[in-house]
């Protein structure tokens, strides 16, 4: 039995943004499988009069194939919890050829308002639905960013996810 505490999407932003560069779990799902990957970049704010979580996913990621307009995703933020090993594994191995959840012994819980699960034990959760997406290519950014991050041309797409609910478990 879990006690659910609904929170405002901006609650505890300092702790959440401190965790972000160390990694949080981005979970996606299609008809066949659930996959999770580590992400370290993201922003929370208001767009189109809605609470929005922006994430950046390179097109080479297996996760990229699970995302698109109206697709759902969840973010599981392990604040004050130790998921170091699983975050490192899910950030270095693709779900294209393995079940990372099983490999890392991660247990999933049903999403509350979306049809994508969250990772148990993480404390803070966001459930989102994609409102818009934008591929950011070389001509859309300054040269120093392009040179530092996109030598191979594996550009990020920004996915703008409406935050449907945010809560703690
Ligand atoms: C701390 C950390 C942060 C990361 N952040 C991102 C990110 O924001 N976007 C991204 O596309 N990849 C990011 N990665 C790399 C992916 O997690 C990695 O390529 C993963 O294997 C992709 O999994 P998938 O192919 O199952 O989707 C990050 C990796 C680590 C370790």
JSON list of C-alpha atoms and ligand atoms in Angstrom, two decimals:
[
{"chain": "A", "resi": 1, "resn": "UNK", "atom": "CA", "xyz": [0.00, 0.00, 0.00]},
{"chain": "A", "resi": 2, "resn": "UNK", "atom": "CA", "xyz": [1.55, 3.33, -1.09]},
{"chain": "A", "resi": 3, "resn": "UNK", "atom": "CA", "xyz": [0.70, 6.72, 0.32]},
{"chain": "A", "resi": 4, "resn": "UNK", "atom": "CA", "xyz": [0.44, 9.12, -2.60]},
{"chain": "A", "resi": 5, "resn": "UNK", "atom": "CA", "xyz": [1.16, 12.78, -2.03]},
{"chain": "A", "resi": 6, "resn": "UNK", "atom": "CA", "xyz": [0.14, 15.02, -4.91]},
{"chain": "A", "resi": 7, "resn": "UNK", "atom": "CA", "xyz": [2.62, 17.89, -5.31]},
{"chain": "A", "resi": 8, "resn": "UNK", "atom": "CA", "xyz": [2.75, 21.04, -7.41]},
{"chain": "A", "resi": 9, "resn": "UNK", "atom": "CA", "xyz": [5.06, 20.56, -10.39]},
{"chain": "A", "resi": 10, "resn": "UNK", "atom": "CA", "xyz": [7.40, 23.27, -9.08]},
{"chain": "A", "resi": 11, "resn": "UNK", "atom": "CA", "xyz": [7.72, 21.80, -5.56]},
{"chain": "A", "resi": 12, "resn": "UNK", "atom": "CA", "xyz": [11.28, 20.95, -4.46]},
{"chain": "A", "resi": 13, "resn": "UNK", "atom": "CA", "xyz": [12.76, 22.13, -7.77]},
{"chain": "A", "resi": 14, "resn": "UNK", "atom": "CA", "xyz": [16.13, 22.72, -6.13]},
{"chain": "A", "resi": 15, "resn": "UNK", "atom": "CA", "xyz": [16.45, 19.04, -5.18]},
{"chain": "A", "resi": 16, "resn": "UNK", "atom": "CA", "xyz": [15.10, 17.85, -8.51]},
{"chain": "A", "resi": 17, "resn": "UNK", "atom": "CA", "xyz": [17.48, 20.00, -10.55]},
{"chain": "A", "resi": 18, "resn": "UNK", "atom": "CA", "xyz": [20.37, 18.92, -8.34]},
{"chain": "A", "resi": 19, "resn": "UNK", "atom": "CA", "xyz": [19.56, 15.29, -9.17]},
{"chain": "A", "resi": 20, "resn": "UNK", "atom": "CA", "xyz": [19.05, 15.89, -12.89]},
{"chain": "A", "resi": 21, "resn": "UNK", "atom": "CA", "xyz": [22.69, 15.96, -14.04]},
{"chain": "A", "resi": 22, "resn": "UNK", "atom": "CA", "xyz": [23.30, 12.77, -12.02]},
{"chain": "A", "resi": 23, "resn": "UNK", "atom": "CA", "xyz": [20.42, 11.13, -13.88]},
{"chain": "A", "resi": 24, "resn": "UNK", "atom": "CA", "xyz": [16.71, 10.40, -13.63]},
{"chain": "A", "resi": 25, "resn": "UNK", "atom": "CA", "xyz": [14.68, 7.61, -15.23]},
{"chain": "A", "resi": 26, "resn": "UNK", "atom": "CA", "xyz": [12.69, 8.35, -18.37]},
{"chain": "A", "resi": 27, "resn": "UNK", "atom": "CA", "xyz": [10.27, 5.49, -18.98]},
{"chain": "A", "resi": 28, "resn": "UNK", "atom": "CA", "xyz": [8.36, 4.83, -22.19]},
{"chain": "A", "resi": 29, "resn": "UNK", "atom": "CA", "xyz": [6.20, 2.03, -23.51]},
{"chain": "A", "resi": 30, "resn": "UNK", "atom": "CA", "xyz": [4.79, 0.59, -26.70]},
{"chain": "A", "resi": 31, "resn": "UNK", "atom": "CA", "xyz": [2.46, -2.36, -27.30]},
{"chain": "A", "resi": 32, "resn": "UNK", "atom": "CA", "xyz": [5.28, -4.86, -26.77]},
{"chain": "A", "resi": 33, "resn": "UNK", "atom": "CA", "xyz": [7.63, -3.44, -24.19]},
{"chain": "A", "resi": 34, "resn": "UNK", "atom": "CA", "xyz": [8.49, -1.00, -21.44]},
{"chain": "A", "resi": 35, "resn": "UNK", "atom": "CA", "xyz": [11.88, 0.68, -21.60]},
{"chain": "A", "resi": 36, "resn": "UNK", "atom": "CA", "xyz": [13.71, 3.05, -19.32]},
{"chain": "A", "resi": 37, "resn": "UNK", "atom": "CA", "xyz": [16.76, 5.23, -19.96]},
{"chain": "A", "resi": 38, "resn": "UNK", "atom": "CA", "xyz": [18.72, 7.74, -17.93]},
{"chain": "A", "resi": 39, "resn": "UNK", "atom": "CA", "xyz": [18.40, 11.40, -18.83]},
{"chain": "A", "resi": 40, "resn": "UNK", "atom": "CA", "xyz": [20.36, 14.30, -17.44]},
{"chain": "A", "resi": 41, "resn": "UNK", "atom": "CA", "xyz": [18.93, 17.26, -19.28]},
{"chain": "A", "resi": 42, "resn": "UNK", "atom": "CA", "xyz": [15.46, 18.69, -18.84]},
{"chain": "A", "resi": 43, "resn": "UNK", "atom": "CA", "xyz": [13.54, 21.79, -17.85]},
{"chain": "A", "resi": 44, "resn": "UNK", "atom": "CA", "xyz": [10.23, 22.43, -16.13]},
{"chain": "A", "resi": 45, "resn": "UNK", "atom": "CA", "xyz": [8.06, 25.45, -16.87]},
{"chain": "A", "resi": 46, "resn": "UNK", "atom": "CA", "xyz": [4.89, 26.83, -18.37]},
{"chain": "A", "resi": 47, "resn": "UNK", "atom": "CA", "xyz": [4.13, 26.76, -22.09]},
{"chain": "A", "resi": 48, "resn": "UNK", "atom": "CA", "xyz": [0.82, 27.13, -23.93]},
{"chain": "A", "resi": 49, "resn": "UNK", "atom": "CA", "xyz": [-0.68, 27.84, -20.48]},
{"chain": "A", "resi": 50, "resn": "UNK", "atom": "CA", "xyz": [0.19, 24.34, -19.34]},
{"chain": "A", "resi": 51, "resn": "UNK", "atom": "CA", "xyz": [2.82, 22.87, -17.02]},
{"chain": "A", "resi": 52, "resn": "UNK", "atom": "CA", "xyz": [5.47, 21.36, -19.29]},
{"chain": "A", "resi": 53, "resn": "UNK", "atom": "CA", "xyz": [8.51, 19.13, -18.84]},
{"chain": "A", "resi": 54, "resn": "UNK", "atom": "CA", "xyz": [10.97, 19.46, -21.74]},
{"chain": "A", "resi": 55, "resn": "UNK", "atom": "CA", "xyz": [13.33, 16.57, -22.35]},
{"chain": "A", "resi": 56, "resn": "UNK", "atom": "CA", "xyz": [16.00, 16.14, -25.05]},
{"chain": "A", "resi": 57, "resn": "UNK", "atom": "CA", "xyz": [16.43, 12.77, -26.72]},
{"chain": "A", "resi": 58, "resn": "UNK", "atom": "CA", "xyz": [18.94, 11.88, -29.44]},
{"chain": "A", "resi": 59, "resn": "UNK", "atom": "CA", "xyz": [17.46, 10.09, -32.43]},
{"chain": "A", "resi": 60, "resn": "UNK", "atom": "CA", "xyz": [19.86, 7.15, -31.97]},
{"chain": "A", "resi": 61, "resn": "UNK", "atom": "CA", "xyz": [18.14, 6.16, -28.68]},
{"chain": "A", "resi": 62, "resn": "UNK", "atom": "CA", "xyz": [15.74, 3.23, -28.59]},
{"chain": "A", "resi": 63, "resn": "UNK", "atom": "CA", "xyz": [13.53, 5.48, -26.46]},
{"chain": "A", "resi": 64, "resn": "UNK", "atom": "CA", "xyz": [13.28, 7.92, -29.38]},
{"chain": "A", "resi": 65, "resn": "UNK", "atom": "CA", "xyz": [11.20, 5.35, -31.28]},
{"chain": "A", "resi": 66, "resn": "UNK", "atom": "CA", "xyz": [8.69, 5.27, -28.40]},
{"chain": "A", "resi": 67, "resn": "UNK", "atom": "CA", "xyz": [8.15, 9.03, -28.35]},
{"chain": "A", "resi": 68, "resn": "UNK", "atom": "CA", "xyz": [6.06, 11.26, -30.61]},
{"chain": "A", "resi": 69, "resn": "UNK", "atom": "CA", "xyz": [3.06, 13.56, -30.55]},
{"chain": "A", "resi": 70, "resn": "UNK", "atom": "CA", "xyz": [0.49, 12.47, -27.94]},
{"chain": "A", "resi": 71, "resn": "UNK", "atom": "CA", "xyz": [2.77, 9.71, -26.66]},
{"chain": "A", "resi": 72, "resn": "UNK", "atom": "CA", "xyz": [3.14, 9.40, -22.91]},
{"chain": "A", "resi": 73, "resn": "UNK", "atom": "CA", "xyz": [6.24, 9.17, -20.75]},
{"chain": "A", "resi": 74, "resn": "UNK", "atom": "CA", "xyz": [7.06, 9.19, -17.07]},
{"chain": "A", "resi": 75, "resn": "UNK", "atom": "CA", "xyz": [9.96, 10.63, -15.12]},
{"chain": "A", "resi": 76, "resn": "UNK", "atom": "CA", "xyz": [11.05, 8.92, -11.91]},
{"chain": "A", "resi": 77, "resn": "UNK", "atom": "CA", "xyz": [13.38, 11.11, -9.86]},
{"chain": "A", "resi": 78, "resn": "UNK", "atom": "CA", "xyz": [15.39, 9.28, -7.22]},
{"chain": "A", "resi": 79, "resn": "UNK", "atom": "CA", "xyz": [15.84, 12.13, -4.76]},
{"chain": "A", "resi": 80, "resn": "UNK", "atom": "CA", "xyz": [17.57, 11.03, -1.55]},
{"chain": "A", "resi": 81, "resn": "UNK", "atom": "CA", "xyz": [17.51, 7.42, -2.83]},
{"chain": "A", "resi": 82, "resn": "UNK", "atom": "CA", "xyz": [20.45, 5.40, -4.11]},
{"chain": "A", "resi": 83, "resn": "UNK", "atom": "CA", "xyz": [19.92, 4.33, -7.71]},
{"chain": "A", "resi": 84, "resn": "UNK", "atom": "CA", "xyz": [23.48, 5.10, -8.81]},
{"chain": "A", "resi": 85, "resn": "UNK", "atom": "CA", "xyz": [24.19, 1.70, -10.37]},
{"chain": "A", "resi": 86, "resn": "UNK", "atom": "CA", "xyz": [20.88, 1.40, -12.21]},
{"chain": "A", "resi": 87, "resn": "UNK", "atom": "CA", "xyz": [21.17, 4.98, -13.51]},
{"chain": "A", "resi": 88, "resn": "UNK", "atom": "CA", "xyz": [24.66, 4.24, -14.81]},
{"chain": "A", "resi": 89, "resn": "UNK", "atom": "CA", "xyz": [23.49, 1.01, -16.45]},
{"chain": "A", "resi": 90, "resn": "UNK", "atom": "CA", "xyz": [20.35, 2.50, -18.03]},
{"chain": "A", "resi": 91, "resn": "UNK", "atom": "CA", "xyz": [22.48, 5.42, -19.26]},
{"chain": "A", "resi": 92, "resn": "UNK", "atom": "CA", "xyz": [25.04, 3.24, -20.99]},
{"chain": "A", "resi": 93, "resn": "UNK", "atom": "CA", "xyz": [23.04, 0.32, -22.39]},
{"chain": "A", "resi": 94, "resn": "UNK", "atom": "CA", "xyz": [20.23, 0.35, -24.90]},
{"chain": "A", "resi": 95, "resn": "UNK", "atom": "CA", "xyz": [16.91, -1.38, -24.42]},
{"chain": "A", "resi": 96, "resn": "UNK", "atom": "CA", "xyz": [17.00, -2.25, -28.11]},
{"chain": "A", "resi": 97, "resn": "UNK", "atom": "CA", "xyz": [18.51, -5.64, -27.36]},
{"chain": "A", "resi": 98, "resn": "UNK", "atom": "CA", "xyz": [17.79, -6.27, -23.69]},
{"chain": "A", "resi": 99, "resn": "UNK", "atom": "CA", "xyz": [15.32, -5.74, -20.86]},
{"chain": "A", "resi": 100, "resn": "UNK", "atom": "CA", "xyz": [17.07, -3.17, -18.67]},
{"chain": "A", "resi": 101, "resn": "UNK", "atom": "CA", "xyz": [14.37, -3.23, -16.01]},
{"chain": "A", "resi": 102, "resn": "UNK", "atom": "CA", "xyz": [14.99, -6.91, -15.45]},
{"chain": "A", "resi": 103, "resn": "UNK", "atom": "CA", "xyz": [18.75, -6.54, -15.71]},
{"chain": "A", "resi": 104, "resn": "UNK", "atom": "CA", "xyz": [18.78, -3.84, -13.01]},
{"chain": "A", "resi": 105, "resn": "UNK", "atom": "CA", "xyz": [16.10, -5.41, -10.85]},
{"chain": "A", "resi": 106, "resn": "UNK", "atom": "CA", "xyz": [13.93, -2.33, -11.17]},
{"chain": "A", "resi": 107, "resn": "UNK", "atom": "CA", "xyz": [10.31, -2.84, -10.25]},
{"chain": "A", "resi": 108, "resn": "UNK", "atom": "CA", "xyz": [7.64, -0.85, -11.97]},
{"chain": "A", "resi": 109, "resn": "UNK", "atom": "CA", "xyz": [4.37, 0.56, -10.69]},
{"chain": "A", "resi": 110, "resn": "UNK", "atom": "CA", "xyz": [1.42, 1.52, -12.87]},
{"chain": "A", "resi": 111, "resn": "UNK", "atom": "CA", "xyz": [1.23, 5.15, -13.87]},
{"chain": "A", "resi": 112, "resn": "UNK", "atom": "CA", "xyz": [-1.64, 6.91, -12.14]},
{"chain": "A", "resi": 113, "resn": "UNK", "atom": "CA", "xyz": [-2.96, 8.90, -15.10]},
{"chain": "A", "resi": 114, "resn": "UNK", "atom": "CA", "xyz": [-0.99, 7.64, -18.06]},
{"chain": "A", "resi": 115, "resn": "UNK", "atom": "CA", "xyz": [-0.52, 4.15, -19.47]},
{"chain": "A", "resi": 116, "resn": "UNK", "atom": "CA", "xyz": [3.25, 4.12, -18.81]},
{"chain": "A", "resi": 117, "resn": "UNK", "atom": "CA", "xyz": [4.71, 2.84, -15.54]},
{"chain": "A", "resi": 118, "resn": "UNK", "atom": "CA", "xyz": [7.08, 4.54, -13.11]},
{"chain": "A", "resi": 119, "resn": "UNK", "atom": "CA", "xyz": [10.12, 3.08, -11.34]},
{"chain": "A", "resi": 120, "resn": "UNK", "atom": "CA", "xyz": [9.34, 2.05, -7.76]},
{"chain": "A", "resi": 121, "resn": "UNK", "atom": "CA", "xyz": [11.32, 3.58, -4.90]},
{"chain": "A", "resi": 122, "resn": "UNK", "atom": "CA", "xyz": [12.26, 6.84, -6.58]},
{"chain": "A", "resi": 123, "resn": "UNK", "atom": "CA", "xyz": [10.18, 9.22, -4.46]},
{"chain": "A", "resi": 124, "resn": "UNK", "atom": "CA", "xyz": [9.21, 11.93, -7.01]},
{"chain": "A", "resi": 125, "resn": "UNK", "atom": "CA", "xyz": [7.25, 11.25, -10.20]},
{"chain": "A", "resi": 126, "resn": "UNK", "atom": "CA", "xyz": [5.96, 13.15, -13.20]},
{"chain": "A", "resi": 127, "resn": "UNK", "atom": "CA", "xyz": [3.54, 11.72, -15.76]},
{"chain": "A", "resi": 128, "resn": "UNK", "atom": "CA", "xyz": [3.54, 13.51, -19.10]},
{"chain": "A", "resi": 129, "resn": "UNK", "atom": "CA", "xyz": [1.99, 13.52, -22.56]},
{"chain": "A", "resi": 130, "resn": "UNK", "atom": "CA", "xyz": [3.81, 14.98, -25.57]},
{"chain": "A", "resi": 131, "resn": "UNK", "atom": "CA", "xyz": [2.29, 18.23, -26.87]},
{"chain": "A", "resi": 132, "resn": "UNK", "atom": "CA", "xyz": [5.01, 19.14, -29.36]},
{"chain": "A", "resi": 133, "resn": "UNK", "atom": "CA", "xyz": [8.47, 18.12, -30.53]},
{"chain": "A", "resi": 134, "resn": "UNK", "atom": "CA", "xyz": [11.35, 19.88, -32.25]},
{"chain": "A", "resi": 135, "resn": "UNK", "atom": "CA", "xyz": [14.54, 18.54, -33.75]},
{"chain": "A", "resi": 136, "resn": "UNK", "atom": "CA", "xyz": [17.40, 20.97, -33.01]},
{"chain": "A", "resi": 137, "resn": "UNK", "atom": "CA", "xyz": [19.99, 20.81, -35.78]},
{"chain": "A", "resi": 138, "resn": "UNK", "atom": "CA", "xyz": [23.33, 22.57, -36.43]},
{"chain": "A", "resi": 139, "resn": "UNK", "atom": "CA", "xyz": [21.74, 25.69, -37.97]},
{"chain": "A", "resi": 140, "resn": "UNK", "atom": "CA", "xyz": [19.51, 26.09, -34.90]},
{"chain": "A", "resi": 141, "resn": "UNK", "atom": "CA", "xyz": [22.35, 26.48, -32.39]},
{"chain": "A", "resi": 142, "resn": "UNK", "atom": "CA", "xyz": [25.55, 28.38, -31.81]},
{"chain": "A", "resi": 143, "resn": "UNK", "atom": "CA", "xyz": [28.76, 26.79, -33.16]},
{"chain": "A", "resi": 144, "resn": "UNK", "atom": "CA", "xyz": [30.33, 26.05, -29.78]},
{"chain": "A", "resi": 145, "resn": "UNK", "atom": "CA", "xyz": [27.35, 23.91, -28.73]},
{"chain": "A", "resi": 146, "resn": "UNK", "atom": "CA", "xyz": [27.29, 22.15, -32.08]},
{"chain": "A", "resi": 147, "resn": "UNK", "atom": "CA", "xyz": [31.01, 21.40, -31.88]},
{"chain": "A", "resi": 148, "resn": "UNK", "atom": "CA", "xyz": [30.88, 20.26, -28.26]},
{"chain": "A", "resi": 149, "resn": "UNK", "atom": "CA", "xyz": [27.90, 17.92, -28.44]},
{"chain": "A", "resi": 150, "resn": "UNK", "atom": "CA", "xyz": [27.08, 16.94, -32.02]},
{"chain": "A", "resi": 151, "resn": "UNK", "atom": "CA", "xyz": [30.26, 15.90, -33.79]},
{"chain": "A", "resi": 152, "resn": "UNK", "atom": "CA", "xyz": [28.53, 12.80, -35.18]},
{"chain": "A", "resi": 153, "resn": "UNK", "atom": "CA", "xyz": [25.32, 14.58, -36.18]},
{"chain": "A", "resi": 154, "resn": "UNK", "atom": "CA", "xyz": [23.24, 12.68, -33.61]},
{"chain": "A", "resi": 155, "resn": "UNK", "atom": "CA", "xyz": [21.03, 15.67, -32.77]},
{"chain": "A", "resi": 156, "resn": "UNK", "atom": "CA", "xyz": [18.52, 15.94, -29.96]},
{"chain": "A", "resi": 157, "resn": "UNK", "atom": "CA", "xyz": [14.81, 16.30, -30.40]},
{"chain": "A", "resi": 158, "resn": "UNK", "atom": "CA", "xyz": [13.12, 18.31, -27.66]},
{"chain": "A", "resi": 159, "resn": "UNK", "atom": "CA", "xyz": [9.88, 16.70, -26.53]},
{"chain": "A", "resi": 160, "resn": "UNK", "atom": "CA", "xyz": [7.49, 19.05, -24.74]},
{"chain": "A", "resi": 161, "resn": "UNK", "atom": "CA", "xyz": [5.49, 16.90, -22.32]},
{"chain": "A", "resi": 162, "resn": "UNK", "atom": "CA", "xyz": [2.44, 18.28, -20.59]},
{"chain": "A", "resi": 163, "resn": "UNK", "atom": "CA", "xyz": [2.70, 17.36, -16.91]},
{"chain": "A", "resi": 164, "resn": "UNK", "atom": "CA", "xyz": [-0.53, 15.47, -16.31]},
{"chain": "A", "resi": 165, "resn": "UNK", "atom": "CA", "xyz": [0.27, 14.77, -12.68]},
{"chain": "A", "resi": 166, "resn": "UNK", "atom": "CA", "xyz": [3.20, 15.10, -10.26]},
{"chain": "A", "resi": 167, "resn": "UNK", "atom": "CA", "xyz": [3.39, 13.24, -6.97]},
{"chain": "A", "resi": 168, "resn": "UNK", "atom": "CA", "xyz": [5.52, 11.58, -4.32]},
{"chain": "A", "resi": 169, "resn": "UNK", "atom": "CA", "xyz": [5.33, 7.99, -3.17]},
{"chain": "B", "resi": 1, "resn": "LIG", "atom": "C1", "xyz": [23.73, 10.79, -16.48]},
{"chain": "B", "resi": 1, "resn": "LIG", "atom": "C2", "xyz": [23.28, 10.50, -17.90]},
{"chain": "B", "resi": 1, "resn": "LIG", "atom": "C3", "xyz": [22.44, 11.40, -18.53]},
{"chain": "B", "resi": 1, "resn": "LIG", "atom": "C4", "xyz": [21.99, 11.17, -19.85]},
{"chain": "B", "resi": 1, "resn": "LIG", "atom": "N1", "xyz": [21.14, 12.09, -20.43]},
{"chain": "B", "resi": 1, "resn": "LIG", "atom": "C5", "xyz": [20.66, 11.86, -21.68]},
{"chain": "B", "resi": 1, "resn": "LIG", "atom": "C6", "xyz": [19.73, 12.78, -22.27]},
{"chain": "B", "resi": 1, "resn": "LIG", "atom": "O1", "xyz": [19.28, 13.77, -21.64]},
{"chain": "B", "resi": 1, "resn": "LIG", "atom": "N2", "xyz": [19.31, 12.54, -23.55]},
{"chain": "B", "resi": 1, "resn": "LIG", "atom": "C7", "xyz": [19.77, 11.46, -24.28]},
{"chain": "B", "resi": 1, "resn": "LIG", "atom": "O2", "xyz": [19.36, 11.29, -25.45]},
{"chain": "B", "resi": 1, "resn": "LIG", "atom": "N3", "xyz": [20.64, 10.56, -23.72]},
{"chain": "B", "resi": 1, "resn": "LIG", "atom": "C8", "xyz": [21.08, 10.72, -22.45]},
{"chain": "B", "resi": 1, "resn": "LIG", "atom": "N4", "xyz": [21.94, 9.80, -21.87]},
{"chain": "B", "resi": 1, "resn": "LIG", "atom": "C9", "xyz": [22.35, 8.58, -22.61]},
{"chain": "B", "resi": 1, "resn": "LIG", "atom": "C10", "xyz": [21.27, 7.49, -22.61]},
{"chain": "B", "resi": 1, "resn": "LIG", "atom": "O3", "xyz": [20.78, 7.23, -21.32]},
{"chain": "B", "resi": 1, "resn": "LIG", "atom": "C11", "xyz": [21.85, 6.17, -23.20]},
{"chain": "B", "resi": 1, "resn": "LIG", "atom": "O4", "xyz": [22.26, 6.38, -24.54]},
{"chain": "B", "resi": 1, "resn": "LIG", "atom": "C12", "xyz": [20.87, 5.00, -23.10]},
{"chain": "B", "resi": 1, "resn": "LIG", "atom": "O5", "xyz": [21.59, 3.82, -23.34]},
{"chain": "B", "resi": 1, "resn": "LIG", "atom": "C13", "xyz": [19.70, 5.09, -24.09]},
{"chain": "B", "resi": 1, "resn": "LIG", "atom": "O6", "xyz": [18.86, 3.99, -23.85]},
{"chain": "B", "resi": 1, "resn": "LIG", "atom": "P1", "xyz": [17.83, 3.42, -24.93]},
{"chain": "B", "resi": 1, "resn": "LIG", "atom": "O7", "xyz": [18.58, 3.12, -26.21]},
{"chain": "B", "resi": 1, "resn": "LIG", "atom": "O8", "xyz": [17.28, 2.19, -24.28]},
{"chain": "B", "resi": 1, "resn": "LIG", "atom": "O9", "xyz": [16.78, 4.47, -25.15]},
{"chain": "B", "resi": 1, "resn": "LIG", "atom": "C14", "xyz": [22.40, 10.00, -20.55]},
{"chain": "B", "resi": 1, "resn": "LIG", "atom": "C15", "xyz": [23.25, 9.09, -19.91]},
{"chain": "B", "resi": 1, "resn": "LIG", "atom": "C16", "xyz": [23.69, 9.33, -18.60]},
{"chain": "B", "resi": 1, "resn": "LIG", "atom": "C17", "xyz": [24.59, 8.32, -17.93]}
]
